[in-house]
CSV table of C-alpha atoms and ligand atoms in Angstrom, one decimal:
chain,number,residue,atom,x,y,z
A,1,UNK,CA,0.0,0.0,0.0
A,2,UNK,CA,1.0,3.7,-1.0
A,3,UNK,CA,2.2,5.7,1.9
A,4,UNK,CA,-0.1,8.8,2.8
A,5,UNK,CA,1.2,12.4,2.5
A,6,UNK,CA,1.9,14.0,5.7
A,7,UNK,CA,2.0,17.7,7.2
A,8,UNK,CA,4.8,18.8,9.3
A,9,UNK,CA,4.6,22.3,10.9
A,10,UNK,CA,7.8,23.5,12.8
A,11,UNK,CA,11.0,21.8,11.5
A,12,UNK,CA,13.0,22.6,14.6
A,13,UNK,CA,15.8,20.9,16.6
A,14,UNK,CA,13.3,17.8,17.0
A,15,UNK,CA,10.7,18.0,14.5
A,16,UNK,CA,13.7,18.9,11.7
A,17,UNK,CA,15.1,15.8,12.2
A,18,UNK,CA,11.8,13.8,12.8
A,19,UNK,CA,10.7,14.9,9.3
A,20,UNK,CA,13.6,14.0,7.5
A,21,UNK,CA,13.3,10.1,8.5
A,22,UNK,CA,9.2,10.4,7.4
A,23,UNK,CA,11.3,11.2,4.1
A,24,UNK,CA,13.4,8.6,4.6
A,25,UNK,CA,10.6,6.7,5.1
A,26,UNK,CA,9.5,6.9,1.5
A,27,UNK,CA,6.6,9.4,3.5
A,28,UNK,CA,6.2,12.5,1.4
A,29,UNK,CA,6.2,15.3,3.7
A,30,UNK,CA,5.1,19.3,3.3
A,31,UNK,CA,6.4,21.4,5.7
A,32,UNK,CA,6.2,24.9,6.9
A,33,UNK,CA,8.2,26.5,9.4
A,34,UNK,CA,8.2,30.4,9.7
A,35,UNK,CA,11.9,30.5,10.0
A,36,UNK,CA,13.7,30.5,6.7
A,37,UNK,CA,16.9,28.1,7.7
A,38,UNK,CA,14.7,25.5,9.1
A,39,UNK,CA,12.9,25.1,6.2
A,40,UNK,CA,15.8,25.4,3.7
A,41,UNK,CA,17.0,22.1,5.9
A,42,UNK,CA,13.9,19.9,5.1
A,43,UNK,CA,13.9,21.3,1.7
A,44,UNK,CA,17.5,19.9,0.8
A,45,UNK,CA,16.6,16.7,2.5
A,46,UNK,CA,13.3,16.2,0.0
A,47,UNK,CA,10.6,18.0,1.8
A,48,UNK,CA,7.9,19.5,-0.6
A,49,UNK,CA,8.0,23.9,0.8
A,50,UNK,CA,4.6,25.4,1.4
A,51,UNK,CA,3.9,28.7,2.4
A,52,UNK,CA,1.6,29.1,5.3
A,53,UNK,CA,-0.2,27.1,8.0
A,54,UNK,CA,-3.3,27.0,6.0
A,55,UNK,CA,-1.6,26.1,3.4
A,56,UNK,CA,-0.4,22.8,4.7
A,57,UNK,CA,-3.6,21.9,6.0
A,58,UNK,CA,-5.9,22.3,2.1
A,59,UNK,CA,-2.6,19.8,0.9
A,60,UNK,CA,-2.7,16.6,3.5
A,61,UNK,CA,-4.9,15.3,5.7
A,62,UNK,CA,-2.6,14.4,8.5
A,63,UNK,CA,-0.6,17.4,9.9
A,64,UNK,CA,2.7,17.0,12.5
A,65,UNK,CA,3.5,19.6,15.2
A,66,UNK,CA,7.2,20.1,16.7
A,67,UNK,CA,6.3,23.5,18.4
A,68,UNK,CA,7.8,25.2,21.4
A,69,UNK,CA,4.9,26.1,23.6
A,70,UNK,CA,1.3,25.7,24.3
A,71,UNK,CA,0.3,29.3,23.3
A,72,UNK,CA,2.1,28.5,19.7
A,73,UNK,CA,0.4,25.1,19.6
A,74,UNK,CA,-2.9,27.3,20.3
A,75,UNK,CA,-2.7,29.4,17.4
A,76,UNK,CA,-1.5,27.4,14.5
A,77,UNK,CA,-4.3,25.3,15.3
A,78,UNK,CA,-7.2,27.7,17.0
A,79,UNK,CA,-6.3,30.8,15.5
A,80,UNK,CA,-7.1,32.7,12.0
A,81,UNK,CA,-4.9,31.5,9.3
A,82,UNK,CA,-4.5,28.1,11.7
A,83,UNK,CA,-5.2,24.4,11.1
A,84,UNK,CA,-8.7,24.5,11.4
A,85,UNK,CA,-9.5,26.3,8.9
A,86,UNK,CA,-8.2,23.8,6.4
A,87,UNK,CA,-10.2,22.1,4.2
A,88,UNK,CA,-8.3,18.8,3.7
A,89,UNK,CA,-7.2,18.3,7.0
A,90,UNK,CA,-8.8,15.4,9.4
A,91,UNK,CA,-6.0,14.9,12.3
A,92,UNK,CA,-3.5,16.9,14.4
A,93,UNK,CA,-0.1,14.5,15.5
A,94,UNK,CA,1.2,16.7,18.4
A,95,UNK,CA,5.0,16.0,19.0
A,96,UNK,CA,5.4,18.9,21.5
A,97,UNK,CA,5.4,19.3,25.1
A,98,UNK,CA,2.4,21.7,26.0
A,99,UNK,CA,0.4,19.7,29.1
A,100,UNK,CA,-2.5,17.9,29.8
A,101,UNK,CA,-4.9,21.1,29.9
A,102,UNK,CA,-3.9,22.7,26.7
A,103,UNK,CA,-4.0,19.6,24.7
A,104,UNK,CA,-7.4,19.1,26.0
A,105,UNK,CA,-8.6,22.5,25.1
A,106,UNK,CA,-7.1,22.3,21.9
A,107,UNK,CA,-8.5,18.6,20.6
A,108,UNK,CA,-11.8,20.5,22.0
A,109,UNK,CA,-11.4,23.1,19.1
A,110,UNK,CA,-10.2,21.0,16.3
A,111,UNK,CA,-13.3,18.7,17.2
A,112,UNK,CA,-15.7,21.1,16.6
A,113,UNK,CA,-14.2,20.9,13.2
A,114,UNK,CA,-14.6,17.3,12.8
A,115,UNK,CA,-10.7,17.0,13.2
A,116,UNK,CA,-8.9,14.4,15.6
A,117,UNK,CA,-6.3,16.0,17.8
A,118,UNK,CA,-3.6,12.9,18.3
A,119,UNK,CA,-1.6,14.0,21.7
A,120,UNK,CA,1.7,12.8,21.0
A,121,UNK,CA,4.7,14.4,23.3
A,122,UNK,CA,8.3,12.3,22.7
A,123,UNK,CA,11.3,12.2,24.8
A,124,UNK,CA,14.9,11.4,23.7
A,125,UNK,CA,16.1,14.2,22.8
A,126,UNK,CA,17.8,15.5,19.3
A,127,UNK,CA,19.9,12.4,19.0
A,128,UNK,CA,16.9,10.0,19.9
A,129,UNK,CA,15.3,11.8,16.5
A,130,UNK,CA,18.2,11.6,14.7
A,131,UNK,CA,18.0,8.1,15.4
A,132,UNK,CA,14.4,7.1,15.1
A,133,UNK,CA,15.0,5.9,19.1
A,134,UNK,CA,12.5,8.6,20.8
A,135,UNK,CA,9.9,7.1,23.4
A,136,UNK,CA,6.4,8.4,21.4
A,137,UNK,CA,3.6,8.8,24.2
A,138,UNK,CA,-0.3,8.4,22.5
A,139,UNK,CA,-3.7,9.5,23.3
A,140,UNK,CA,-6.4,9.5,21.2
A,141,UNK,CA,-8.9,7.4,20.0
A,142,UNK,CA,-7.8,3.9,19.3
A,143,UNK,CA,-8.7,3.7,15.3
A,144,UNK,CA,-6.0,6.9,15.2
A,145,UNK,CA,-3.4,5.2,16.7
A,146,UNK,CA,-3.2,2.1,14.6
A,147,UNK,CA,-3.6,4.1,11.7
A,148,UNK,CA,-0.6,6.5,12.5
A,149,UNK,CA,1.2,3.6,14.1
A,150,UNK,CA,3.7,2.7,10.8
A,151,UNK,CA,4.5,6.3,10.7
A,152,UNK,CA,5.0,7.3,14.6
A,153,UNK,CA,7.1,4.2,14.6
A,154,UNK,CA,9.8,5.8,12.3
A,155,UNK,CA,10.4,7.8,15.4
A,156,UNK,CA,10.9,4.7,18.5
A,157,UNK,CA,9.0,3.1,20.4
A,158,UNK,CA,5.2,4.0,20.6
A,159,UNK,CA,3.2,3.5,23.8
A,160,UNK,CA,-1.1,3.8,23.6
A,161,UNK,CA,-1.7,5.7,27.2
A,162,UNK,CA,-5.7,5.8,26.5
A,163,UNK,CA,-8.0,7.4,23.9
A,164,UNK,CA,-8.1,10.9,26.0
A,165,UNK,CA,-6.0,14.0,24.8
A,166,UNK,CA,-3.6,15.1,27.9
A,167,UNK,CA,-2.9,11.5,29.1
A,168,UNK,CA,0.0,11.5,27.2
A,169,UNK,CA,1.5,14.9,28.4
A,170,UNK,CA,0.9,14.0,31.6
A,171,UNK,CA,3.6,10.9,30.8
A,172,UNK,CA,5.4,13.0,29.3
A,173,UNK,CA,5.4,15.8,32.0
A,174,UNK,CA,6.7,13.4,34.7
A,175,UNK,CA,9.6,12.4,32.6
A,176,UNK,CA,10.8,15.4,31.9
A,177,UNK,CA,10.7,16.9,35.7
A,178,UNK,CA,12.6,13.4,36.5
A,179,UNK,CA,15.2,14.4,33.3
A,180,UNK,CA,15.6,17.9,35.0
A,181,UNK,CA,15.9,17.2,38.0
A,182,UNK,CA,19.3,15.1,36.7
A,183,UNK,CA,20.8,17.6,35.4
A,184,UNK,CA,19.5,20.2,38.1
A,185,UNK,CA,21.3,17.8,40.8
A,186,UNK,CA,24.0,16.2,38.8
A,187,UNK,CA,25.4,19.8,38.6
A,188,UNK,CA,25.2,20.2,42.2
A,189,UNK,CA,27.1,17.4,42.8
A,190,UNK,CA,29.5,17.7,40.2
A,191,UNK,CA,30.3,21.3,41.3
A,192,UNK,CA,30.7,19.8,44.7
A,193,UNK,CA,33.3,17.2,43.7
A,194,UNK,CA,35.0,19.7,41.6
A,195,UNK,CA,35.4,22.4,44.3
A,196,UNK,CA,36.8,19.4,46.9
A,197,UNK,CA,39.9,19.0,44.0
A,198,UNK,CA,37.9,15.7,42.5
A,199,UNK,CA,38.6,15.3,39.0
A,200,UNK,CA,35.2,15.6,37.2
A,201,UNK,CA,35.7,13.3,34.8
A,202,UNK,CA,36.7,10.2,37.3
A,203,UNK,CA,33.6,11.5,39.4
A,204,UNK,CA,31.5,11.0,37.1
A,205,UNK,CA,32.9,7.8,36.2
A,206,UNK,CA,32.6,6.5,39.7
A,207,UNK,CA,29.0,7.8,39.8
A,208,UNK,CA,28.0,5.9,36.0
A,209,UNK,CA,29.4,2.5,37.9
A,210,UNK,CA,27.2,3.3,41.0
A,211,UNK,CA,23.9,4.0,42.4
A,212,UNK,CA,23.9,7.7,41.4
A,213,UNK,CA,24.0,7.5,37.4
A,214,UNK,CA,21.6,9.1,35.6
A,215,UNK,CA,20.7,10.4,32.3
A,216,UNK,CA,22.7,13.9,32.8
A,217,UNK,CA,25.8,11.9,34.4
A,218,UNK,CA,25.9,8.9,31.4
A,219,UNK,CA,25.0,11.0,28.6
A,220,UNK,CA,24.5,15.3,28.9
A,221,UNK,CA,27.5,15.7,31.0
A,222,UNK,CA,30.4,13.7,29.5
A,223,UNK,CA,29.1,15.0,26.4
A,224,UNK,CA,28.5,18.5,26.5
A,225,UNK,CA,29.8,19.9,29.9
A,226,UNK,CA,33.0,18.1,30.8
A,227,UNK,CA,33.7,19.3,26.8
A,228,UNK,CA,32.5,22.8,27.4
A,229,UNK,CA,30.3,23.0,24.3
A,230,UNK,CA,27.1,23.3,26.0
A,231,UNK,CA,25.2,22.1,22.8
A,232,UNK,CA,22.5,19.5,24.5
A,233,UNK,CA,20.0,21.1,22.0
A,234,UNK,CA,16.9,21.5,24.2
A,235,UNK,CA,16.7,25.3,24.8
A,236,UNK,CA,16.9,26.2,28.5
A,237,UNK,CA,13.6,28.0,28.2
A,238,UNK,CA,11.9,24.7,26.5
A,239,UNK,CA,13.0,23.0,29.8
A,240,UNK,CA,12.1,25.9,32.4
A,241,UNK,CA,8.7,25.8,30.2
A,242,UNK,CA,8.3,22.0,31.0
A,243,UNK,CA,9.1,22.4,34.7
A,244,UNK,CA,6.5,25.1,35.2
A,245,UNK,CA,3.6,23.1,33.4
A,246,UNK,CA,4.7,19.6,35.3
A,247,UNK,CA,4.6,21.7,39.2
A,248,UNK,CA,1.5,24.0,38.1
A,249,UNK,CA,-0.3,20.5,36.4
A,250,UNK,CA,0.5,18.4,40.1
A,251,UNK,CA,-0.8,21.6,42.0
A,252,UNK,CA,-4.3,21.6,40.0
A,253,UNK,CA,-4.9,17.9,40.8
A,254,UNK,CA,-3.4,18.3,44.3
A,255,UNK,CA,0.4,17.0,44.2
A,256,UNK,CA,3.1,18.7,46.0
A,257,UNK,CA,5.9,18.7,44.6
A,258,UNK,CA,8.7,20.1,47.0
A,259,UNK,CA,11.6,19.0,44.7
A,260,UNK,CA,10.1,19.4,41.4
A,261,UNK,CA,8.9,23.5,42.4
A,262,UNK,CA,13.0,24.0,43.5
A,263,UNK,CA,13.9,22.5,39.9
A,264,UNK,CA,11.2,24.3,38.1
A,265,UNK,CA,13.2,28.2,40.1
A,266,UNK,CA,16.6,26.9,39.3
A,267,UNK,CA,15.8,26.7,35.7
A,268,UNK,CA,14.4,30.4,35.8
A,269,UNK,CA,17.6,31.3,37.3
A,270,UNK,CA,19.2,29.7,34.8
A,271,UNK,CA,17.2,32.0,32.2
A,272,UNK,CA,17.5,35.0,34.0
A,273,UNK,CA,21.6,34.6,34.1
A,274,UNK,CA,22.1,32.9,30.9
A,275,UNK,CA,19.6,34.6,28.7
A,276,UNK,CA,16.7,33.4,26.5
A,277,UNK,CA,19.2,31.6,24.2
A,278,UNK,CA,20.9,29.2,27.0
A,279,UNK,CA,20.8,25.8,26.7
A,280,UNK,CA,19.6,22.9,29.1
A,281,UNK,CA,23.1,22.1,29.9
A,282,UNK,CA,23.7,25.6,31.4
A,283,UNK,CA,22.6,25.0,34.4
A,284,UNK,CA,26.0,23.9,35.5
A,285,UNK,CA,27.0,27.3,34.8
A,286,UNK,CA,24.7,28.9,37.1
A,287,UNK,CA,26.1,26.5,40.0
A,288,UNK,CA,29.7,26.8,38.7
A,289,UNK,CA,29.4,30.8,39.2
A,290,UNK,CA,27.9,30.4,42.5
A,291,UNK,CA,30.6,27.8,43.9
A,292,UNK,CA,33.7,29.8,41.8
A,293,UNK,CA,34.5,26.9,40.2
A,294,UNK,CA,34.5,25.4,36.4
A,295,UNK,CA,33.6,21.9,35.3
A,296,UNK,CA,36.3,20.6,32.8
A,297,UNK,CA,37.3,17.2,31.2
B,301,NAD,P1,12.8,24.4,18.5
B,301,NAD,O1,12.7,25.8,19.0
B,301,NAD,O2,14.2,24.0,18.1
B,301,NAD,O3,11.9,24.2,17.2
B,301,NAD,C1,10.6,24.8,17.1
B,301,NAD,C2,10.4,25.2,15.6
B,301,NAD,O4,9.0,25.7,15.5
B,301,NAD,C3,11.3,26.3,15.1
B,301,NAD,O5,11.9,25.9,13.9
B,301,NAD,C4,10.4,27.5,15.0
B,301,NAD,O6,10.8,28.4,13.9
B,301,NAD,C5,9.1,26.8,14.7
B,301,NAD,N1,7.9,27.7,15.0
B,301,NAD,C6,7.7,28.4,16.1
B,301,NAD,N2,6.5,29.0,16.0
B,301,NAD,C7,6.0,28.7,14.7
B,301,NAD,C8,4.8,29.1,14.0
B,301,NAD,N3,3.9,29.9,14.6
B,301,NAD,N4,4.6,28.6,12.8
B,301,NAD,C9,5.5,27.8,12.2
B,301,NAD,N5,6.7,27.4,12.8
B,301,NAD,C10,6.9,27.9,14.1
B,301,NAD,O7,12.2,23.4,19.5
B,301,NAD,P2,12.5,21.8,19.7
B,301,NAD,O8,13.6,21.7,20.6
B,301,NAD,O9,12.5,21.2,18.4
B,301,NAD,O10,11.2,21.4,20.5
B,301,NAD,C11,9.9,21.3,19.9
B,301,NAD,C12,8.9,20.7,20.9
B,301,NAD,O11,9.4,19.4,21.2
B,301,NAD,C13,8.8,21.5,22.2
B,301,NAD,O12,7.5,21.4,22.6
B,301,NAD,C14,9.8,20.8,23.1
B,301,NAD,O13,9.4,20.9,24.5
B,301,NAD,C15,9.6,19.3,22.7
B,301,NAD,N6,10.8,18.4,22.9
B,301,NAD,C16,12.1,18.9,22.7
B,301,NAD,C17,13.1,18.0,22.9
B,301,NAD,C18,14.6,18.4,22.7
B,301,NAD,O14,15.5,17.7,23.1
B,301,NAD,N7,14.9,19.5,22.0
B,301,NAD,C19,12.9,16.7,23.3
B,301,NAD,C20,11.6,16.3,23.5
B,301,NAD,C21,10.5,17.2,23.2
């Protein structure tokens, strides 16, 4: 059987990548981004170019999302010029991180235009959809999810969380406070060692055989910090942005969360002294100034 056409709206440090193995895929893919470079990328790896939101959805009738925050999510769907004004268009794949409440809201307004909104966060990171080695989180109705299931594959391992939109970034939510709280604490630590005279690179070593190893002590730090090039890919902000919806998402249904709320200020610290640009990895900075020390391999 012929493989369908698909949409891909924002071609970004994950969803650049996750379009170009749909095109490896044998998929053909339209995409729009509204920066100029992004799209140039998908273009020289086959993507067809279209040239607005609207666009997109009178071409295909399955549309991708890789955007940064809910409010964006909002309007290319919601909004004037958005998704649902398309006349081809029957469901929304949602690869971003925007929570539980504004994926609900959202598949709300894409129903009332007949459309399916599939709530789909990933996690992995840039080299996971590089890779085609992401964890892909689903909700929405079952028929959806076997249908998409050959192409959501080309990005890992798929997991059917229930047919409701926000179960998903709920998954998704609690992986990624657990993901920053490693690299909020492995920096702590780290810094600590450092500041004692440890070598950082035997600490974390010793910590990768033991009980303390983690996914910012195997993988973020020996790559990016110990190296000094501070290139994780996931913008700081995207990280401060997940922290926030995770503690204000436990505080609506009644969860404290005393570690995840100290996370979720550290990363706005680490905004407010890196600037807007900083990257995940950064955070070691912030501690590193404090302590008036550098981590170094
Ligand atoms: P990014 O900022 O690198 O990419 C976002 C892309 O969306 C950019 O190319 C931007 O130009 C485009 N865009 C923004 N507004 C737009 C609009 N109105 N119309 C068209 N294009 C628009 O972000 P990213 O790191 O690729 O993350 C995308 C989503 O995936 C986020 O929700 C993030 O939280 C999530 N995520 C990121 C990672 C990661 O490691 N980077 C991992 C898992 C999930």
């Amino acid at each position: 059987m012929s493989k369908p056409a698909l949409g891909f709206i924002g071609l970004g440090n994950m969803g650049g990548p996750m379009s170009i193995r749909l095109i490896n895929a044998g998929y053909e893919v339209f995409v729009y981004d509204r920066d100029e470079g992004a799209l140039a990328r998908a273009v020289s790896a086959g993507a067809k170019q279209l040239t607005s939101i609207k666009a997109v959805a009178d071409q295909v009738e399955t549309v991708f999302l890789s955007l940064p925050t809910p409010e964006i999510v909002d309007a290319v769907c919601l909004q004037g010029g958005g998704l649902r004004e398309g006349s081809k268009v029957k469901q929304v794949v949602d690869l971003s991180t925007i929570g539980p409440r504004a994926a609900a809201a959202i598949a709300k307004g894409l129903l009332e235009r007949g459309m399916v909104y599939v709530d789909s966060p990933v996690s992995g990171g840039v080299t996971g959809a590089v890779k085609g080695t992401l964890a892909v989180m689903v909700s929405c109705p079952r028929s959806n999810f076997d249908a998409l299931d050959d192409a959501l594959s080309v990005f890992g391992k798929t997991f059917y969380l229930g047919d409701k939109a926000g179960q998903a970034q709920t998954v998704k939510l609690a992986n990624n406070i657990m993901s920053v709280t490693a690299v909020a604490i492995t920096s702590e630590a780290i810094v600590m060692g450092v500041k004692a005279g440890v070598d950082p690179k035997i600490m974390l070593d010793v910590i990768n055989a033991g009980s303390g190893r983690n996914t910012a002590s195997a993988d973020k730090f020996p790559r990016c910090v110990l190296p000094r090039t501070f290139d994780v890919g996931f913008a700081a902000a995207l990280a401060y942005k997940d922290a926030r919806l995770c503690v204000d998402e436990a505080e609506h249904i009644g969860v404290p969360m005393v570690v995840g709320s100290a996370v979720r200020e550290l990363m706005s610290i680490t905004l407010a002294v890196c600037g807007k640009d900083a990257d995940f990895s950064d955070v070691v900075k912030v501690v590193e100034s404090w302590a008036g020390v550098e981590v170094r391999g």
